[in-house]
GROMACS .gro file of C-alpha atoms in nm:
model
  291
    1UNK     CA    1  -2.329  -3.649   0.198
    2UNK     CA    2  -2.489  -3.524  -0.160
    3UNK     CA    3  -2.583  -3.838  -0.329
    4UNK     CA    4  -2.361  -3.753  -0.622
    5UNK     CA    5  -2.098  -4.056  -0.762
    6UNK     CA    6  -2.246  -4.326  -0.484
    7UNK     CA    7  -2.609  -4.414  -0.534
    8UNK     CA    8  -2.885  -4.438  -0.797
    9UNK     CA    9  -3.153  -4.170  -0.815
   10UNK     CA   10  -3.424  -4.436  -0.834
   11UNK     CA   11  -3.244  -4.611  -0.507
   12UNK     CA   12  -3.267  -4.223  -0.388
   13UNK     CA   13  -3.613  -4.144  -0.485
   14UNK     CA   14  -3.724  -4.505  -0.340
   15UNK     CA   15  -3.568  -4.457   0.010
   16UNK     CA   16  -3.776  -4.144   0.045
   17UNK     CA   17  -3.827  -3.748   0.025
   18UNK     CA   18  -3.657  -3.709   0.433
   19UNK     CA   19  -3.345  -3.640   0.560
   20UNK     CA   20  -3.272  -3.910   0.790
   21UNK     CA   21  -2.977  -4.113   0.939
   22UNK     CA   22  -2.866  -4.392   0.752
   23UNK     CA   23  -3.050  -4.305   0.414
   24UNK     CA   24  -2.849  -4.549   0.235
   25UNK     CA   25  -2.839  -4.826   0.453
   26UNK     CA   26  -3.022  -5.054   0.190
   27UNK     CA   27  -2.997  -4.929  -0.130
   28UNK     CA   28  -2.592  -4.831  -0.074
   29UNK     CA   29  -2.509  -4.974   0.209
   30UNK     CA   30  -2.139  -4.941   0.172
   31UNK     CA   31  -2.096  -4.581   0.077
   32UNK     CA   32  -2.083  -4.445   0.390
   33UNK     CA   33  -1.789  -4.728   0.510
   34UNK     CA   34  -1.612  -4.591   0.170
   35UNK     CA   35  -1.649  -4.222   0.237
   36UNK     CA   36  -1.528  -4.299   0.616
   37UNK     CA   37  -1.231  -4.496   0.481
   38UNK     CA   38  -1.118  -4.191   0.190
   39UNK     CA   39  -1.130  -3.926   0.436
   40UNK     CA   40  -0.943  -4.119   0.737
   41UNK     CA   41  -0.652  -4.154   0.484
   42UNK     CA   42  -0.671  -3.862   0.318
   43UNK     CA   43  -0.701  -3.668   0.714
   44UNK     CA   44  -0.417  -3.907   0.803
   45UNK     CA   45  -0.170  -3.780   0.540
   46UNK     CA   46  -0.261  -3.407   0.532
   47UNK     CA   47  -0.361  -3.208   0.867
   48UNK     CA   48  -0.516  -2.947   0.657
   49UNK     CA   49  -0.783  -3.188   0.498
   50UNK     CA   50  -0.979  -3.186   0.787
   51UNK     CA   51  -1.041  -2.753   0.796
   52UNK     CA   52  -1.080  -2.709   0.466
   53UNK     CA   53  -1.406  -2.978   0.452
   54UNK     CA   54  -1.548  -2.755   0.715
   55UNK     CA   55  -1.498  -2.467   0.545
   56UNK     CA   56  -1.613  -2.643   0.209
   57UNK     CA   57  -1.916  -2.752   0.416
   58UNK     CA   58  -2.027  -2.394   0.511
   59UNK     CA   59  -1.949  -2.236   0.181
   60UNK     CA   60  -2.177  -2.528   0.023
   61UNK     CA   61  -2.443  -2.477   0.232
   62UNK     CA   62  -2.459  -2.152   0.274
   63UNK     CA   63  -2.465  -2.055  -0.155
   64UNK     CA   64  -2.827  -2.233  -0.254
   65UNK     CA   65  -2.857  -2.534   0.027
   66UNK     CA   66  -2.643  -2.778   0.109
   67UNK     CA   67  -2.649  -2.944  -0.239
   68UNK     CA   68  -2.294  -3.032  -0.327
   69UNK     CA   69  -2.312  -2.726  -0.606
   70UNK     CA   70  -1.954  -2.637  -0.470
   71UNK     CA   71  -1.824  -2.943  -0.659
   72UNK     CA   72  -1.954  -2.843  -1.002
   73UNK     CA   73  -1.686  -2.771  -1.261
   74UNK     CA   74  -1.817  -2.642  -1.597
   75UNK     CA   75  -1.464  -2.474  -1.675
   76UNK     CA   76  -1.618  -2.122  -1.616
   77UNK     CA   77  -1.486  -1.867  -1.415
   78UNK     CA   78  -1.870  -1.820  -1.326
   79UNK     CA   79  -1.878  -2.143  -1.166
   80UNK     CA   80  -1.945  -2.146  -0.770
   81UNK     CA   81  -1.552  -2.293  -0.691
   82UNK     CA   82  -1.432  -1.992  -0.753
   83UNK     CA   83  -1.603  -1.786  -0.548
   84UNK     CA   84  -1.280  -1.628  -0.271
   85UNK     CA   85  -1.183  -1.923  -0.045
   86UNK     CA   86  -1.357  -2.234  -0.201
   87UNK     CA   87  -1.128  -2.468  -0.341
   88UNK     CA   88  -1.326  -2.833  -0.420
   89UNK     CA   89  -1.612  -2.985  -0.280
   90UNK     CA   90  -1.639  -3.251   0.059
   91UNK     CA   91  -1.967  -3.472   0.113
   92UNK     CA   92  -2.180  -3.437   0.476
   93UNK     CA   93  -2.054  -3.766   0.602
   94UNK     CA   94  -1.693  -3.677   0.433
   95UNK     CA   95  -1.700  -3.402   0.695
   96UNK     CA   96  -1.833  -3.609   0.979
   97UNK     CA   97  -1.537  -3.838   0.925
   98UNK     CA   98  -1.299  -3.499   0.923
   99UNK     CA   99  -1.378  -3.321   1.218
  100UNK     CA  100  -1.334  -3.667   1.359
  101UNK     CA  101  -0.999  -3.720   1.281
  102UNK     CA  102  -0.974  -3.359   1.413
  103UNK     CA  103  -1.057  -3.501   1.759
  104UNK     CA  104  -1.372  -3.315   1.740
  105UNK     CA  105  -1.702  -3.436   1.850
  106UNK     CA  106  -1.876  -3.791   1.682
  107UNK     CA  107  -2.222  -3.692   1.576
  108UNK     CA  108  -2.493  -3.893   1.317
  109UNK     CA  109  -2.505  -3.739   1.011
  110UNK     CA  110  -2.815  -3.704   0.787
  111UNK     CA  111  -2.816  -3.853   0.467
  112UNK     CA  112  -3.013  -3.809   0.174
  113UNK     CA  113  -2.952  -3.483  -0.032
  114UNK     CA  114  -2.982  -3.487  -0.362
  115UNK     CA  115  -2.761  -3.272  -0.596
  116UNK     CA  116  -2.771  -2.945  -0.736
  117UNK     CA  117  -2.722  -2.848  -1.094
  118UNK     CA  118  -2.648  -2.469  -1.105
  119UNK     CA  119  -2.343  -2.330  -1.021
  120UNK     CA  120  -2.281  -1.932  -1.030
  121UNK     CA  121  -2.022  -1.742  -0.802
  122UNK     CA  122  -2.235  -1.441  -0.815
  123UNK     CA  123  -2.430  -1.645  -0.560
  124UNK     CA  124  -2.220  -1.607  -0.373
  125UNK     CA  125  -2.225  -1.268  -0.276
  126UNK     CA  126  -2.412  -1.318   0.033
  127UNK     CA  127  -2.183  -1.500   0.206
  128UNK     CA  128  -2.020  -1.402   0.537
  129UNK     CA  129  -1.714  -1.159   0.519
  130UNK     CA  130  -1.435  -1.123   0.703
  131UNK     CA  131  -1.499  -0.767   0.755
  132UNK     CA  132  -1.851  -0.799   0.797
  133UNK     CA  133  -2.004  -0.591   1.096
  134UNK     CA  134  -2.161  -0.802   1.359
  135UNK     CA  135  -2.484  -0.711   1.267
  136UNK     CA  136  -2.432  -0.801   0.914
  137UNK     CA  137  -2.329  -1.159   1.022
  138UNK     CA  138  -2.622  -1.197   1.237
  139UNK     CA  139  -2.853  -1.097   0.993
  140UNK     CA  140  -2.714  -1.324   0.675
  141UNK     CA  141  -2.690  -1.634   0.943
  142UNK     CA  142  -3.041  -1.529   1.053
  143UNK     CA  143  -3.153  -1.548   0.673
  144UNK     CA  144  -3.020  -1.954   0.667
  145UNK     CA  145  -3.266  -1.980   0.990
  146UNK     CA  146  -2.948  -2.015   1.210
  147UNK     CA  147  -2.971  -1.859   1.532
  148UNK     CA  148  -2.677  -1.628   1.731
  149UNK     CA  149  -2.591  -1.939   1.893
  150UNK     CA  150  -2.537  -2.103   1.552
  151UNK     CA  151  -2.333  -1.782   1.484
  152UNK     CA  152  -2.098  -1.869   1.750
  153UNK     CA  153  -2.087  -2.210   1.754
  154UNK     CA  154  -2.022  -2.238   1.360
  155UNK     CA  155  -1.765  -2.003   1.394
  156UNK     CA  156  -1.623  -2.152   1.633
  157UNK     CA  157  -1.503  -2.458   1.377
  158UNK     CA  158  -1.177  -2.182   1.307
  159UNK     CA  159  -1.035  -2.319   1.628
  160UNK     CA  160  -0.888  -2.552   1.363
  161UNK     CA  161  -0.679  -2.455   1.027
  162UNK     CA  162  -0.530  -2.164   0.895
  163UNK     CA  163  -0.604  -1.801   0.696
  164UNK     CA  164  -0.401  -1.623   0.505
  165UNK     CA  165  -0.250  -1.252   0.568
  166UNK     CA  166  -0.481  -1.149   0.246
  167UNK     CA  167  -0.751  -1.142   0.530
  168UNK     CA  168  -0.539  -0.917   0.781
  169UNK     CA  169  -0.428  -0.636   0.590
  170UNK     CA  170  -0.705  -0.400   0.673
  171UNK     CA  171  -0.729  -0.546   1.006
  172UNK     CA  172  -0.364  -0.459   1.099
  173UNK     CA  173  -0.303  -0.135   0.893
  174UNK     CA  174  -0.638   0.011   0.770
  175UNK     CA  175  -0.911  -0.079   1.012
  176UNK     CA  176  -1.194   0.189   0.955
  177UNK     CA  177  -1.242   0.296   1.283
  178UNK     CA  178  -0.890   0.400   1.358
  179UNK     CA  179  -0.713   0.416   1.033
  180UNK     CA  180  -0.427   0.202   1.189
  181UNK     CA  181  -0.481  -0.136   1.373
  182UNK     CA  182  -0.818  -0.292   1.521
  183UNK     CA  183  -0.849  -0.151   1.871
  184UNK     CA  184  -1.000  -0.451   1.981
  185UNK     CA  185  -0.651  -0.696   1.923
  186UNK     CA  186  -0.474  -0.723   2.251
  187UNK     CA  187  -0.206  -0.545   2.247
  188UNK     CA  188   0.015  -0.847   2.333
  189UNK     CA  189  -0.110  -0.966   2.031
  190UNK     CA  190  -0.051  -0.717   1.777
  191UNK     CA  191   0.328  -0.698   1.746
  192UNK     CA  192   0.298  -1.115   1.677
  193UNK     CA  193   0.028  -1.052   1.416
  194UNK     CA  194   0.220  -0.801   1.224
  195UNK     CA  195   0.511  -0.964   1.206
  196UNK     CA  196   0.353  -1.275   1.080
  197UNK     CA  197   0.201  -1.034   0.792
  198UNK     CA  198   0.402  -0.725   0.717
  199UNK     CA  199   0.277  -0.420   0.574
  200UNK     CA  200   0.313  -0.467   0.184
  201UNK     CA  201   0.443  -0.879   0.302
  202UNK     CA  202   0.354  -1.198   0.112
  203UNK     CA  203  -0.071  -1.205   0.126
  204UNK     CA  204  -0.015  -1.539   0.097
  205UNK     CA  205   0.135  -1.614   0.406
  206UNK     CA  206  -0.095  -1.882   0.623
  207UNK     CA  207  -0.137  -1.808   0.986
  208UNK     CA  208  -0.345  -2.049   1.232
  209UNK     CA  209  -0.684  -1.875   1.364
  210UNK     CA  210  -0.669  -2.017   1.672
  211UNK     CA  211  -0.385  -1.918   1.823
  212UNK     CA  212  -0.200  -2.173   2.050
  213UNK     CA  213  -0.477  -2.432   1.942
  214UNK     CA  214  -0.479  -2.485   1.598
  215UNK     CA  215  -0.477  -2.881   1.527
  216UNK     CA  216  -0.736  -2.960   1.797
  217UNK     CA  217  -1.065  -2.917   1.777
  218UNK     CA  218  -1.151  -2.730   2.143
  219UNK     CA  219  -1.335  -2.470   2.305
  220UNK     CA  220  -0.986  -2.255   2.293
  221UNK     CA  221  -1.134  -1.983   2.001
  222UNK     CA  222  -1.340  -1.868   2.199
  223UNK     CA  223  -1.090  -1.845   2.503
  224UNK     CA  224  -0.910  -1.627   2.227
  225UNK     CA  225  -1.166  -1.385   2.072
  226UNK     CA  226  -1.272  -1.279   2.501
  227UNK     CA  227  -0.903  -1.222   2.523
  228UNK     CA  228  -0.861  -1.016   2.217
  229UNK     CA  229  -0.601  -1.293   2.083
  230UNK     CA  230  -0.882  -1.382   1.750
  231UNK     CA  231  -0.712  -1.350   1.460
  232UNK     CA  232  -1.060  -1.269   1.262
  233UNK     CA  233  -1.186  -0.949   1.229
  234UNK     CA  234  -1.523  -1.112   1.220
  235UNK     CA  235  -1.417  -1.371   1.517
  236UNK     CA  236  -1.363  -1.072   1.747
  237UNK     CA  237  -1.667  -0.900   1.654
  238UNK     CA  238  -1.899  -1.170   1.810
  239UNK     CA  239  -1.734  -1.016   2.136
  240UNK     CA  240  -1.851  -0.688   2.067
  241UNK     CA  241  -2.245  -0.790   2.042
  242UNK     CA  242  -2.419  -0.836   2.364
  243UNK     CA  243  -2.650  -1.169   2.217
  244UNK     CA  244  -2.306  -1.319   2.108
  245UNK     CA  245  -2.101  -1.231   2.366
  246UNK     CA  246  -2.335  -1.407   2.643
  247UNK     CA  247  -2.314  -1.727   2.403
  248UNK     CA  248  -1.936  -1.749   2.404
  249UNK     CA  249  -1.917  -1.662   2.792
  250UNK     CA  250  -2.171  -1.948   2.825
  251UNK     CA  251  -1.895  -2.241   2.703
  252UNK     CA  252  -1.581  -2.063   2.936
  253UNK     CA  253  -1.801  -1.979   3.295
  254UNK     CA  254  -1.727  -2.289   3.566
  255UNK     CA  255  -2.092  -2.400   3.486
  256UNK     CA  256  -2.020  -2.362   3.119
  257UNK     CA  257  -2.270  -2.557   2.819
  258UNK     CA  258  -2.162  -2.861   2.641
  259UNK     CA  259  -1.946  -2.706   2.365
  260UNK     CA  260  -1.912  -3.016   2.189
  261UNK     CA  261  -2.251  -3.101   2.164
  262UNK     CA  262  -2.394  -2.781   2.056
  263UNK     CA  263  -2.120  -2.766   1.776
  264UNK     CA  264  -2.254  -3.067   1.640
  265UNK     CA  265  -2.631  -2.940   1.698
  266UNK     CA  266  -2.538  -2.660   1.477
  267UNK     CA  267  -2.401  -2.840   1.225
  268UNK     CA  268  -2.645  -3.070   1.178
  269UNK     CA  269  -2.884  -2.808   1.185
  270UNK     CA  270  -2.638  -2.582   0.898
  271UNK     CA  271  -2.693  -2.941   0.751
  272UNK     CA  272  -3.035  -2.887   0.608
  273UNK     CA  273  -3.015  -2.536   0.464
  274UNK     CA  274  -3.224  -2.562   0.161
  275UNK     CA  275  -3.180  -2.965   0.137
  276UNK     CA  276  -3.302  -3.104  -0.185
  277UNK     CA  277  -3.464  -3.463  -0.135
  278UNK     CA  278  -3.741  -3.690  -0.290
  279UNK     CA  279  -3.755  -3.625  -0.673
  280UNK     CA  280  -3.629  -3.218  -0.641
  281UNK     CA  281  -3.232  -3.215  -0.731
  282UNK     CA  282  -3.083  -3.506  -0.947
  283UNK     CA  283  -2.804  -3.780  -0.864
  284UNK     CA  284  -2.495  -3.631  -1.094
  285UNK     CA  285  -2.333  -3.955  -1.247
  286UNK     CA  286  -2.014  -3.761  -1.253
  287UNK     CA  287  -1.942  -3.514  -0.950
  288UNK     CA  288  -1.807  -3.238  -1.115
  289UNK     CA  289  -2.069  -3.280  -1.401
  290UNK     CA  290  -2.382  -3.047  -1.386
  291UNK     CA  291  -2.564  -3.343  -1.606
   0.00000   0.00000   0.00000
């Protein structure tokens, strides 16, 4: 949770320069009750609430640290927001609360970021892309000091919400290998994807990423992208990598790793990409206010 619209900076500053659990547990002792409260409602009312703070999450984190920048609104088209598939801002416990209404897996978040003031889509630009080469996705995670594990695991938070047909065009009628359709979908698949999103259709037409799956949070994505059913360009490619490809066999094998677990391992670790604590950052009295 960025600090932003619940505590003081001097409470901040005097509960320390760490990430830790329960920051707040003296100087704001209720904020974290609030927050859980907001987003169980808000989760409650809407089943896409709970995707799009993941995705918020990531984008945050991964543009300049996890430092609630996302949520700045200057009225600029430079601002970070409106970088391709951001659209608002969610708070580290606000996510924690999400993904559990998502019936995904309870973990302790850390508390006790402080906030960002710039806010620039061109920093944006290094972001992971849906047509991204394997390689390319390794090596930006890599650069955030996430592992191939994280890789997987992160991605892995598409087995809930949806994507829009914007994101399949080249995919289903342009792939650059072929010139027609990714070889890689099954070819059960294909006929369901492109009718879904026509050539020259709607781009705006949402489709769920995990297919079969996509209100609870499970282990089924990865079922998919071994199968050839991900609907991801960038989903399947972790199947076409050797490091990646052992991960995701690792959570489906009848001795398979704790899926749950390591997805909150990962995001706890995503968690303290380029944190700002102690006196760095500022508390922003209003959210969407740099000052």
């Amino acid at each position: 949770m960025s600090s932003c619209c619940l505590c003081s900076s001097s409470a901040s500053r005097h509960e320390g320069g760490k990430l830790r659990v329960g920051f707040y547990a003296k100087s704001c002792p209720k904020a974290e009750s609030i927050v859980r409260g907001v987003v169980q409602q808000a989760v409650a009312a809407d089943q896409n609430t709970a995707p799009v703070l993941l995705r918020l999450h990531f984008h945050d984190c991964f543009v300049q640290g996890c430092d609630g920048s996302i949520l700045i609104d200057k009225g600029s088209a430079t601002d970070e927001k409106h970088a391709f598939g951001h659209q608002g801002v969610g708070g580290f416990d606000v996510i924690e609360r999400a993904k559990a209404e998502a019936k995904g897996p309870r973990y302790e978040v850390e508390t006790g970021r402080r906030d960002g003031v710039v806010s620039d889509v061109r920093l944006a630009d290094g972001m992971p892309d849906v047509a991204d080469s394997i390689h390319k996705l390794r090596a930006k995670f890599s650069q955030k000091g996430l592992s191939d594990k994280d890789l997987v695991l992160l991605t892995a938070a598409h087995t809930i919400g949806t994507t829009a047909c914007f994101f399949m065009t080249q995919r289903l009628y342009s792939f650059p290998a072929s010139g027609g359709s990714d070889p890689s979908i099954n070819p059960d698949f294909l006929p369901e994807l492109k009718s879904t999103c026509p050539k020259d259709g709607d781009s705006n037409v949402r489709l769920p990423m995990d297919r079969g799956s996509e209100q609870t949070f499970d282990n089924q994505i990865l079922k998919n992208i071994r199968s050839g059913f991900a609907v991801l360009q960038s989903d399947a490619s972790l199947y076409q990598d050797k490091a990646t490809k052992s991960v995701i066999d690792s959570y489906l094998g009848p001795r398979s790793s704790s899926f749950e677990a390591d997805f909150a391992a990962s995001m706890v670790k995503m968690g303290r990409i380029g944190v700002l604590t102690g006196s760095r950052g500022t508390i922003r009295r209003v959210c969407s206010s740099p000052n």
